[in-house]
Short mmCIF file of C-alpha atoms and ligand atoms in Angstrom, two decimals:
data_model
loop_
_atom_site.label_atom_id
_atom_site.label_comp_id
_atom_site.label_asym_id
_atom_site.label_seq_id
_atom_site.Cartn_x
_atom_site.Cartn_y
_atom_site.Cartn_z
CA MET A 117 0.00 0.00 0.00
CA THR A 118 1.54 3.31 -1.09
CA THR A 119 0.36 6.82 -0.22
CA LEU A 120 1.42 10.08 -1.79
CA ILE A 121 1.09 13.27 0.25
CA LYS A 122 1.06 15.96 -2.42
CA ASN A 123 1.84 19.66 -2.55
CA GLY A 124 2.35 20.31 1.13
CA THR A 125 5.03 22.28 2.93
CA VAL A 126 7.22 19.66 4.56
CA VAL A 127 8.87 20.88 7.74
CA THR A 128 11.62 19.17 9.70
CA ALA A 129 13.98 20.54 12.34
CA THR A 130 16.21 21.85 9.56
CA GLU A 131 14.13 22.17 6.36
CA LYS A 132 10.97 23.87 5.15
CA MET A 133 10.22 22.85 1.59
CA HIS A 134 7.40 22.53 -0.89
CA ALA A 135 7.53 18.78 -1.44
CA ASP A 136 5.68 15.53 -1.96
CA VAL A 137 6.13 12.64 0.42
CA LEU A 138 5.84 9.04 -0.74
CA ILE A 139 4.95 6.38 1.80
CA ASP A 140 5.28 2.66 1.18
CA GLY A 141 3.63 0.61 3.92
CA GLU A 142 4.88 2.00 7.21
CA LYS A 143 7.85 4.01 5.94
CA VAL A 144 8.65 7.21 4.14
CA VAL A 145 10.38 6.18 0.91
CA GLY A 146 10.63 9.47 -0.92
CA VAL A 147 10.63 13.24 -0.42
CA ALA A 148 10.88 15.29 -3.60
CA ALA A 149 9.76 18.52 -5.21
CA PRO A 150 6.30 18.22 -6.81
CA GLY A 151 6.70 17.51 -10.50
CA ALA A 152 10.28 16.27 -10.07
CA HIS A 153 9.21 12.66 -9.80
CA GLY A 154 6.87 10.23 -11.50
CA TRP A 155 5.41 8.68 -8.37
CA VAL A 156 2.08 6.92 -8.61
CA ALA A 157 0.49 5.67 -5.39
CA ASP A 158 -2.51 3.63 -4.26
CA SER A 159 -3.93 6.68 -2.49
CA GLU A 160 -3.24 10.40 -2.44
CA ILE A 161 -3.60 13.08 0.20
CA ASP A 162 -3.76 16.65 -1.04
CA ALA A 163 -1.80 18.81 1.40
CA ALA A 164 -1.85 22.04 -0.64
CA GLY A 165 -1.75 25.03 1.72
CA LYS A 166 -0.92 22.76 4.65
CA TYR A 167 2.14 21.82 6.63
CA VAL A 168 3.39 18.24 6.56
CA LEU A 169 5.02 17.76 9.95
CA PRO A 170 6.61 14.87 11.83
CA GLY A 171 4.22 13.38 14.37
CA GLY A 172 4.81 14.64 17.90
CA VAL A 173 6.99 12.66 20.29
CA ASP A 174 5.98 13.08 23.93
CA VAL A 175 8.64 11.51 26.12
CA HIS A 176 6.94 12.14 29.45
CA THR A 177 3.50 10.67 30.01
CA HIS A 178 1.92 8.82 32.90
CA PHE A 179 -0.97 6.55 32.04
CA GLN A 180 -2.52 4.49 34.86
CA LEU A 181 0.09 5.72 37.32
CA PRO A 182 -0.85 5.19 40.97
CA PHE A 183 -0.39 8.51 42.77
CA GLY A 184 -1.56 9.99 46.05
CA GLY A 185 -4.17 7.35 46.88
CA THR A 186 -5.67 7.23 43.41
CA TYR A 187 -4.68 6.60 39.80
CA VAL A 188 -4.10 8.85 36.84
CA SER A 189 -7.44 8.85 35.05
CA ASP A 190 -6.15 8.18 31.53
CA ASP A 191 -5.32 4.60 30.75
CA PHE A 192 -3.22 3.63 27.74
CA GLU A 193 -6.25 3.44 25.49
CA SER A 194 -7.77 6.83 26.34
CA GLY A 195 -4.38 8.52 26.75
CA THR A 196 -2.87 7.40 23.46
CA ARG A 197 -6.10 8.20 21.61
CA ALA A 198 -6.06 11.71 23.09
CA ALA A 199 -2.40 12.00 22.05
CA ALA A 200 -3.32 11.02 18.48
CA PHE A 201 -6.08 13.64 18.37
CA GLY A 202 -3.44 16.18 19.33
CA GLY A 203 -0.87 15.20 16.69
CA THR A 204 1.36 13.06 18.89
CA THR A 205 2.30 9.72 17.37
CA THR A 206 4.82 8.44 19.92
CA VAL A 207 4.78 8.45 23.69
CA VAL A 208 7.33 7.24 26.20
CA ASP A 209 5.59 6.43 29.46
CA PHE A 210 7.11 5.55 32.82
CA ALA A 211 7.03 1.98 34.06
CA VAL A 212 7.45 1.95 37.83
CA GLN A 213 9.54 -0.26 40.08
CA VAL A 214 8.21 0.35 43.58
CA LYS A 215 10.02 -0.60 46.78
CA GLY A 216 10.24 -4.35 47.23
CA GLN A 217 9.67 -5.06 43.54
CA THR A 218 12.19 -5.96 40.89
CA VAL A 219 12.73 -3.67 37.94
CA ARG A 220 11.52 -6.47 35.67
CA GLU A 221 8.25 -6.79 37.62
CA GLY A 222 7.58 -3.10 37.15
CA TYR A 223 8.36 -3.27 33.44
CA ASP A 224 6.18 -6.36 32.95
CA ALA A 225 3.26 -4.73 34.78
CA TRP A 226 3.37 -1.64 32.55
CA MET A 227 3.85 -3.72 29.43
CA ALA A 228 0.73 -5.72 30.31
CA LEU A 229 -1.26 -2.49 30.70
CA ALA A 230 -0.09 -1.02 27.41
CA ASP A 231 0.06 -4.09 25.18
CA GLY A 232 -2.90 -4.10 22.78
CA ASN A 233 -4.26 -0.83 24.18
CA CYS A 234 -2.33 1.86 22.34
CA ALA A 235 -3.43 3.94 19.38
CA ILE A 236 0.17 5.03 18.72
CA ASP A 237 3.67 3.66 19.25
CA TYR A 238 4.98 3.66 22.79
CA GLY A 239 8.11 3.02 24.79
CA PHE A 240 9.01 2.97 28.46
CA HIS A 241 11.42 4.72 30.72
CA MET A 242 11.86 2.93 34.02
CA ILE A 243 11.28 4.64 37.36
CA VAL A 244 13.72 2.95 39.69
CA GLY A 245 12.19 3.34 43.13
CA ASP A 246 14.33 0.79 44.92
CA ILE A 247 18.02 1.13 44.17
CA ASN A 248 20.02 -1.85 45.40
CA ASP A 249 22.60 -4.32 44.06
CA SER A 250 20.08 -6.34 42.12
CA SER A 251 18.12 -3.42 40.66
CA LEU A 252 21.41 -1.89 39.46
CA LYS A 253 22.15 -5.13 37.58
CA GLU A 254 18.62 -5.06 36.18
CA MET A 255 19.20 -1.55 34.85
CA GLU A 256 21.89 -3.03 32.63
CA ALA A 257 19.85 -6.07 31.58
CA ILE A 258 16.74 -4.13 30.61
CA VAL A 259 18.63 -2.17 27.95
CA ASP A 260 18.14 -5.26 25.76
CA ASP A 261 14.38 -4.67 26.05
CA GLY A 262 14.72 -1.12 24.79
CA VAL A 263 14.63 0.67 28.13
CA THR A 264 17.58 3.04 28.05
CA SER A 265 16.54 5.78 30.48
CA PHE A 266 15.82 5.67 34.20
CA LYS A 267 13.96 8.21 36.29
CA LEU A 268 15.03 8.87 39.86
CA PHE A 269 13.33 11.07 42.43
CA MET A 270 14.91 13.59 44.78
CA ALA A 271 11.32 14.37 45.83
CA TYR A 272 8.54 12.37 47.51
CA PRO A 273 10.40 11.00 50.58
CA GLY A 274 9.08 7.63 51.69
CA VAL A 275 7.55 6.92 48.29
CA LEU A 276 9.83 7.11 45.24
CA TYR A 277 12.62 9.18 46.85
CA SER A 278 16.25 8.08 46.55
CA ASP A 279 19.07 9.50 48.64
CA ASP A 280 22.28 10.89 47.13
CA GLY A 281 24.18 7.62 47.62
CA GLU A 282 21.50 5.64 45.83
CA ILE A 283 21.30 8.22 43.06
CA PHE A 284 25.05 8.22 42.65
CA ARG A 285 25.18 4.42 42.38
CA ALA A 286 22.44 4.44 39.74
CA MET A 287 24.34 7.15 37.86
CA GLN A 288 27.52 5.07 37.95
CA GLN A 289 25.52 2.17 36.52
CA ALA A 290 24.12 4.42 33.78
CA ALA A 291 27.63 5.69 32.97
CA GLN A 292 28.79 2.10 32.54
CA ASP A 293 25.84 1.17 30.29
CA GLY A 294 25.61 4.39 28.26
CA THR A 295 22.06 4.99 29.48
CA THR A 296 20.49 8.25 30.64
CA ILE A 297 19.39 9.29 34.11
CA MET A 298 16.21 11.36 34.24
CA MET A 299 15.88 13.39 37.40
CA HIS A 300 12.88 14.69 39.27
CA ALA A 301 14.96 17.45 40.81
CA GLU A 302 13.37 18.88 43.94
CA ASN A 303 14.73 18.81 47.48
CA GLY A 304 11.95 16.61 48.84
CA ILE A 305 13.32 16.53 52.38
CA ALA A 306 13.21 20.32 52.76
CA ILE A 307 9.86 20.49 50.97
CA ASP A 308 8.32 18.02 53.41
CA VAL A 309 9.38 20.23 56.33
CA LEU A 310 7.86 23.30 54.65
CA ARG A 311 4.63 21.43 53.89
CA GLU A 312 4.23 20.23 57.46
CA GLN A 313 4.87 23.72 58.82
CA ALA A 314 2.40 25.29 56.38
CA VAL A 315 -0.38 22.85 57.27
CA SER A 316 0.24 23.38 60.98
CA ARG A 317 -0.28 27.13 60.41
CA GLY A 318 -3.58 26.40 58.66
CA GLU A 319 -2.19 27.19 55.21
CA THR A 320 -4.08 24.50 53.38
CA ASP A 321 -5.23 26.09 50.09
CA PRO A 322 -3.85 24.78 46.78
CA ARG A 323 -1.53 27.78 46.38
CA TYR A 324 0.53 26.53 49.33
CA HIS A 325 1.60 23.64 47.14
CA THR A 326 3.64 26.12 45.10
CA ILE A 327 4.67 28.23 48.09
CA THR A 328 6.13 25.21 49.93
CA ARG A 329 8.19 24.24 46.88
CA PRO A 330 10.15 27.49 46.35
CA PRO A 331 12.51 27.86 43.36
CA THR A 332 15.60 27.11 45.46
CA THR A 333 14.27 23.62 46.23
CA GLU A 334 14.39 22.99 42.48
CA SER A 335 17.64 24.80 41.66
CA GLU A 336 19.51 23.18 44.56
CA ALA A 337 18.40 19.73 43.42
CA VAL A 338 19.30 20.46 39.79
CA HIS A 339 22.74 21.63 40.90
CA ARG A 340 23.23 18.55 43.11
CA SER A 341 22.13 16.17 40.38
CA ILE A 342 24.52 17.80 37.91
CA VAL A 343 27.40 17.43 40.40
CA LEU A 344 26.56 13.76 40.97
CA ALA A 345 26.17 13.07 37.23
CA GLU A 346 29.48 14.75 36.46
CA LEU A 347 31.18 12.70 39.16
CA ALA A 348 29.62 9.49 37.87
CA GLY A 349 30.14 10.41 34.21
CA CYS A 350 26.59 9.84 32.96
CA PRO A 351 24.23 11.93 30.84
CA LEU A 352 21.51 13.68 32.84
CA TYR A 353 18.07 14.79 31.69
CA VAL A 354 16.17 16.96 34.15
CA VAL A 355 12.43 16.53 33.79
CA HIS A 356 9.60 19.06 34.15
CA MET A 357 11.73 22.16 34.84
CA SER A 358 9.78 25.22 36.00
CA ALA A 359 12.09 27.61 37.90
CA LYS A 360 14.35 30.04 36.10
CA GLU A 361 17.00 29.55 38.79
CA ALA A 362 17.01 25.81 38.02
CA VAL A 363 17.36 26.35 34.26
CA ALA A 364 20.24 28.71 34.98
CA GLU A 365 22.06 25.87 36.77
CA LEU A 366 21.58 23.69 33.71
CA THR A 367 22.88 26.44 31.41
CA VAL A 368 26.06 26.84 33.43
CA ALA A 369 26.71 23.10 33.25
CA ARG A 370 25.96 22.93 29.52
CA ASP A 371 28.30 25.84 28.94
CA ARG A 372 30.98 23.70 30.58
CA GLY A 373 30.23 21.01 27.97
CA LEU A 374 28.51 18.56 30.27
CA PRO A 375 25.93 16.21 28.73
CA VAL A 376 23.03 17.58 30.76
CA TYR A 377 19.65 18.35 29.24
CA GLY A 378 16.31 19.73 30.33
CA GLU A 379 12.68 19.61 29.44
CA THR A 380 9.84 21.87 30.33
CA CYS A 381 6.12 21.41 29.79
CA PRO A 382 3.40 23.58 28.23
CA HIS A 383 1.75 24.20 31.60
CA TYR A 384 4.86 25.95 32.94
CA LEU A 385 4.88 28.18 29.88
CA HIS A 386 1.21 29.15 30.03
CA LEU A 387 0.03 28.94 33.65
CA SER A 388 1.08 30.85 36.75
CA LEU A 389 0.72 30.89 40.53
CA GLU A 390 -1.01 34.25 40.34
CA ASP A 391 -3.64 33.37 37.73
CA HIS A 392 -4.15 29.64 38.22
CA VAL A 393 -2.83 27.94 41.36
CA ALA A 394 -3.96 30.85 43.56
CA ALA A 395 -7.38 31.05 41.89
CA PRO A 396 -10.30 31.53 44.32
CA GLY A 397 -11.71 28.51 46.12
CA PHE A 398 -10.38 25.10 45.28
CA GLU A 399 -10.01 25.79 41.53
CA GLY A 400 -6.21 25.97 41.90
CA ALA A 401 -6.09 22.23 42.60
CA LYS A 402 -6.45 21.65 38.85
CA TYR A 403 -2.99 23.12 38.45
CA VAL A 404 -1.19 21.35 41.28
CA CYS A 405 1.80 19.43 39.98
CA SER A 406 5.46 18.97 40.89
CA THR A 407 7.65 20.81 40.17
CA PRO A 408 4.97 23.45 40.76
CA ILE A 409 3.48 26.05 38.47
CA ARG A 410 5.42 29.16 39.50
CA GLU A 411 5.17 32.92 39.45
CA LYS A 412 4.51 34.45 36.06
CA ASP A 413 7.97 35.90 35.54
CA ASN A 414 9.36 32.39 35.03
CA GLN A 415 7.41 31.94 31.80
CA GLU A 416 9.38 34.30 29.57
CA TYR A 417 12.63 32.86 30.91
CA LEU A 418 11.51 29.36 29.97
CA TRP A 419 10.41 30.50 26.50
CA ASN A 420 13.80 32.13 25.95
CA ALA A 421 15.57 29.00 27.18
CA LEU A 422 13.65 26.95 24.61
CA ALA A 423 14.39 29.44 21.84
CA ARG A 424 18.12 29.68 22.51
CA GLY A 425 18.70 25.98 23.24
CA ASP A 426 19.18 26.01 27.00
CA LEU A 427 16.20 23.64 27.22
CA GLN A 428 15.96 20.97 24.56
CA VAL A 429 12.57 19.25 24.88
CA VAL A 430 8.93 20.07 25.51
CA SER A 431 7.01 17.13 26.90
CA THR A 432 3.79 17.04 28.88
CA ASP A 433 4.28 15.10 32.13
CA HIS A 434 0.67 14.15 31.36
CA ALA A 435 -0.76 12.93 34.67
CA CYS A 436 -4.42 13.78 34.87
CA PHE A 437 -6.90 13.51 37.71
CA PHE A 438 -10.57 14.39 37.57
CA PHE A 439 -11.40 17.67 39.22
CA ASP A 440 -15.11 17.44 39.77
CA ASP A 441 -16.59 14.41 38.13
CA ASP A 442 -19.07 12.53 40.28
CA GLU A 443 -18.76 9.37 38.26
CA ASP A 444 -16.13 6.79 39.05
CA THR A 445 -13.48 6.65 36.36
CA PRO A 446 -13.68 3.48 34.24
CA ASP A 447 -12.49 0.16 35.57
CA ARG A 448 -8.91 -0.70 35.07
CA ASP A 449 -6.60 -3.55 35.71
CA LEU A 450 -4.80 -1.96 38.62
CA PRO A 451 -6.18 -2.62 42.08
CA GLY A 452 -7.07 0.21 44.41
CA PRO A 453 -9.48 3.11 44.67
CA VAL A 454 -10.17 5.08 41.51
CA MET A 455 -12.28 8.12 42.19
CA GLY A 456 -14.19 10.61 40.09
CA ARG A 457 -13.44 13.66 42.24
CA GLN A 458 -9.77 12.96 42.45
CA LYS A 459 -8.33 16.45 42.93
CA ARG A 460 -10.86 16.97 45.73
CA LEU A 461 -8.96 14.43 47.84
CA GLY A 462 -6.96 17.50 48.84
CA GLU A 463 -9.86 19.80 49.73
CA GLY A 464 -8.93 21.23 53.12
CA ASP A 465 -5.30 20.06 52.87
CA PHE A 466 -3.29 20.71 49.71
CA THR A 467 -0.83 17.94 50.58
CA PHE A 468 -3.47 15.40 49.55
CA ILE A 469 -4.09 16.85 46.08
CA PRO A 470 -2.83 14.32 43.52
CA ASN A 471 -0.04 15.94 41.51
CA GLY A 472 -0.34 16.37 37.78
CA LEU A 473 -2.07 17.96 34.80
CA PRO A 474 -3.45 16.77 31.48
CA GLY A 475 -1.59 17.87 28.37
CA VAL A 476 -0.88 15.03 25.97
CA GLU A 477 -3.65 16.20 23.64
CA GLU A 478 -2.82 19.89 23.82
CA ARG A 479 1.00 20.04 23.69
CA PHE A 480 1.50 20.09 19.92
CA ASN A 481 -1.17 22.72 19.26
CA VAL A 482 -0.42 25.06 22.15
CA MET A 483 3.31 24.99 21.41
CA TYR A 484 2.62 25.82 17.76
CA GLN A 485 0.32 28.69 18.74
CA SER A 486 2.43 30.26 21.48
CA GLY A 487 5.78 29.35 19.95
CA VAL A 488 5.35 29.81 16.21
CA VAL A 489 2.24 31.96 15.68
CA GLU A 490 3.21 34.30 18.49
CA GLY A 491 6.74 34.60 17.11
CA ARG A 492 8.86 33.10 19.87
CA PHE A 493 10.65 30.66 17.56
CA SER A 494 10.56 29.24 14.05
CA ILE A 495 8.43 26.34 12.91
CA ASN A 496 11.67 24.33 12.56
CA ARG A 497 12.46 24.90 16.22
CA PHE A 498 8.89 23.89 17.06
CA VAL A 499 9.41 20.57 15.24
CA GLU A 500 12.74 20.14 16.97
CA LEU A 501 11.27 20.71 20.44
CA VAL A 502 8.16 18.54 20.11
CA ALA A 503 9.44 15.76 17.87
CA THR A 504 13.08 15.66 16.76
CA ASN A 505 14.93 16.35 20.00
CA PRO A 506 12.76 14.03 22.11
CA ALA A 507 13.40 11.26 19.57
CA LYS A 508 17.15 11.93 19.56
CA MET A 509 17.32 12.24 23.32
CA PHE A 510 15.73 8.87 23.91
CA GLY A 511 17.12 6.68 21.16
CA MET A 512 14.30 6.76 18.61
CA TYR A 513 15.79 8.98 15.89
CA PRO A 514 15.52 8.89 12.86
CA GLN A 515 12.82 6.22 13.06
CA LYS A 516 10.75 8.85 14.89
CA GLY A 517 10.88 12.62 15.05
CA THR A 518 11.49 13.54 11.42
CA ILE A 519 10.30 13.07 7.84
CA ALA A 520 13.10 11.40 5.92
CA ILE A 521 13.63 8.40 3.73
CA GLY A 522 13.51 5.35 6.00
CA SER A 523 11.66 7.06 8.84
CA ASP A 524 8.35 5.75 10.11
CA ALA A 525 5.55 7.55 8.29
CA ASP A 526 4.31 9.33 11.43
CA ILE A 527 2.97 12.52 9.95
CA VAL A 528 0.64 15.38 10.85
CA ILE A 529 -1.10 17.27 8.05
CA TYR A 530 -1.55 20.65 9.70
CA ASP A 531 -3.81 23.35 8.32
CA PRO A 532 -2.73 26.89 9.27
CA GLY A 533 -5.72 28.30 7.36
CA THR A 534 -8.24 27.28 10.03
CA SER A 535 -8.55 27.68 13.78
CA PHE A 536 -10.27 26.24 16.83
CA VAL A 537 -10.72 27.02 20.51
CA TYR A 538 -9.79 24.61 23.30
CA SER A 539 -12.72 23.64 25.45
CA THR A 540 -13.47 20.96 28.01
CA ASP A 541 -16.45 19.97 25.86
CA THR A 542 -14.31 19.00 22.91
CA ILE A 543 -11.21 17.34 24.39
CA HIS A 544 -10.86 13.60 24.08
CA GLY A 545 -8.94 12.32 27.11
CA ASN A 546 -10.52 10.76 30.17
CA ILE A 547 -10.54 14.04 32.08
CA ASP A 548 -12.97 16.82 32.91
CA TYR A 549 -10.89 19.92 32.25
CA THR A 550 -8.25 21.40 30.00
CA ALA A 551 -5.66 23.87 31.28
CA TYR A 552 -6.04 25.76 27.97
CA GLU A 553 -9.78 26.47 28.15
CA GLY A 554 -10.62 29.28 25.74
CA MET A 555 -7.24 29.33 24.01
CA THR A 556 -7.46 29.87 20.23
CA ILE A 557 -5.17 27.75 18.08
CA GLU A 558 -4.63 29.21 14.61
CA ALA A 559 -4.29 25.87 12.88
CA THR A 560 -6.10 22.55 12.93
CA ILE A 561 -4.98 18.99 12.55
CA ASP A 562 -6.34 17.71 9.27
CA LYS A 563 -4.87 14.20 9.42
CA VAL A 564 -2.59 12.16 11.63
CA LEU A 565 -0.73 9.19 10.19
CA SER A 566 0.96 6.59 12.32
CA ARG A 567 3.31 4.29 10.40
CA GLY A 568 1.52 5.15 7.17
CA LYS A 569 -1.99 4.58 8.48
CA VAL A 570 -4.41 7.49 8.89
CA ILE A 571 -5.57 7.37 12.50
CA VAL A 572 -7.21 10.80 12.79
CA ASP A 573 -9.08 12.28 9.85
CA ALA A 574 -10.76 15.69 9.99
CA GLY A 575 -11.34 15.45 13.72
CA THR A 576 -12.52 11.83 13.68
CA TYR A 577 -10.55 9.01 15.21
CA VAL A 578 -10.18 6.21 12.67
CA GLY A 579 -7.41 4.30 14.43
CA SER A 580 -7.45 1.27 16.64
CA LYS A 581 -6.19 0.45 20.09
CA THR A 582 -4.19 -2.45 18.73
CA HIS A 583 -2.27 -0.34 16.21
CA GLY A 584 0.38 1.03 18.61
CA ARG A 585 3.58 -0.96 18.80
CA TYR A 586 6.19 -1.17 21.55
CA LEU A 587 9.39 0.69 20.67
CA LYS A 588 12.67 -0.86 21.66
CA ARG A 589 14.68 2.30 22.10
CA GLY A 590 18.40 2.67 21.57
CA LEU A 591 20.86 4.81 23.51
CA SER A 592 20.56 8.58 23.44
CA GLU A 593 22.02 10.31 20.39
CA MET A 594 21.54 13.83 21.60
CA PRO A 595 24.50 16.14 21.02
CA VAL A 596 25.36 18.48 23.91
O1 URP B 1344 3.07 16.42 39.30
C1 URP B 1344 3.59 15.54 38.65
N1 URP B 1344 4.69 15.80 38.00
N2 URP B 1344 3.03 14.31 38.60
C2 URP B 1344 3.51 13.18 37.93
C3 URP B 1344 4.63 12.50 38.64
C4 URP B 1344 5.98 13.12 38.35
O2 URP B 1344 6.67 13.46 39.29
O3 URP B 1344 6.36 13.26 37.20
ZN1 ZN B 1345 8.54 13.91 38.37
ZN1 ZN B 1346 6.16 12.84 35.41
#
């Protein structure tokens, strides 16, 4: 089965060209100027006046993650379908090894949840929550299964937290194997003291979530993780960065030539403590996540860091919890309570608000709007941030993240001649709010192709939950 995408403007991280794209089966087999070839295909897509973009690669999602006494409300089926609606064709989710479990048990559990339930291709990072002699050996072994990145936590003491010695040992292991350490960089020990003190003073509103996680708790942890990674000799990728002081630490280290990288997420670029987390009543709970949404003046710093290369990736950290839905969320295979009013677990005490925001559906569009339409960076940089760099960073390039001969035909046909407005009524994930309510996007997704198959067509999902395939990832190929 061959498909010819005709007359579009093909955009990659480095090119913007009027070109046709020929797909044979699952792969791109030709990119050439219209009229400069004699290609005939089984089907044709007319992309005149539209962009032909690589499908988005979101390297930070959480589907079915247990958190704070409940579970993330999107499962692999609803989450990957929402991703597809939003132009994302690859996700890398986090399999979790909890204390007392082996790494393999955690990986197998997540594989069982995802297998046969994904609209798009998926891979796994591994959260290593129990660092010991045997889990260190397992970190090496699981590379053969395509898991080449490991997330550690300096936050959440007593849950996923690792101390500096454990982190350093895992980093030494990563250095030996060529794998990447992903760091949740917050000083969780200090934060826990601040949280306890705030609650004892009666400071229980959602905004105290941000106030008890001040920027220095992030920048100190970023600095410490860089020091440990340099000592161990491993690449470091700092996830969900929100404080300008923390990004500044990363910049200093990168200027020294260290292989350290950072991601931020659309919610840190668009939301603020003033306008969202500190909203009247309990509304701010919608925007509680860690690292926290910060004061507004961080936003422009983060945008500039993306534009000038101090941050390399925009992912979502998609971890959604119902705000106000009375219905129970659908059954899932994981045991434990799943509740419809999940954020309200923290009504009266912010420390019980489950952490996380939806975003897998919105990332591609909001980054195009605020990044490209509003003139913060070029459309090439947009592609680089949402597709190419994430694929390079996590061993999927050039199979994913670009449009080139031999790449998977993961393609978004994007129409800049139309627009739409984000609304809770029209989103597709298993969630009852969007953080971008009312935001106008001056483009619409006309089609999404995953490995050559159209899975979203003019706003209708035409894919299948058995289409998505597990990606055995290689080692990072990200230049410093
Ligand atoms: O608030 C967040 N980020 N929730 C998801 C878990 C994590 O730390 O990434
Ligand atoms: Zn995290
Ligand atoms: Zn996360």
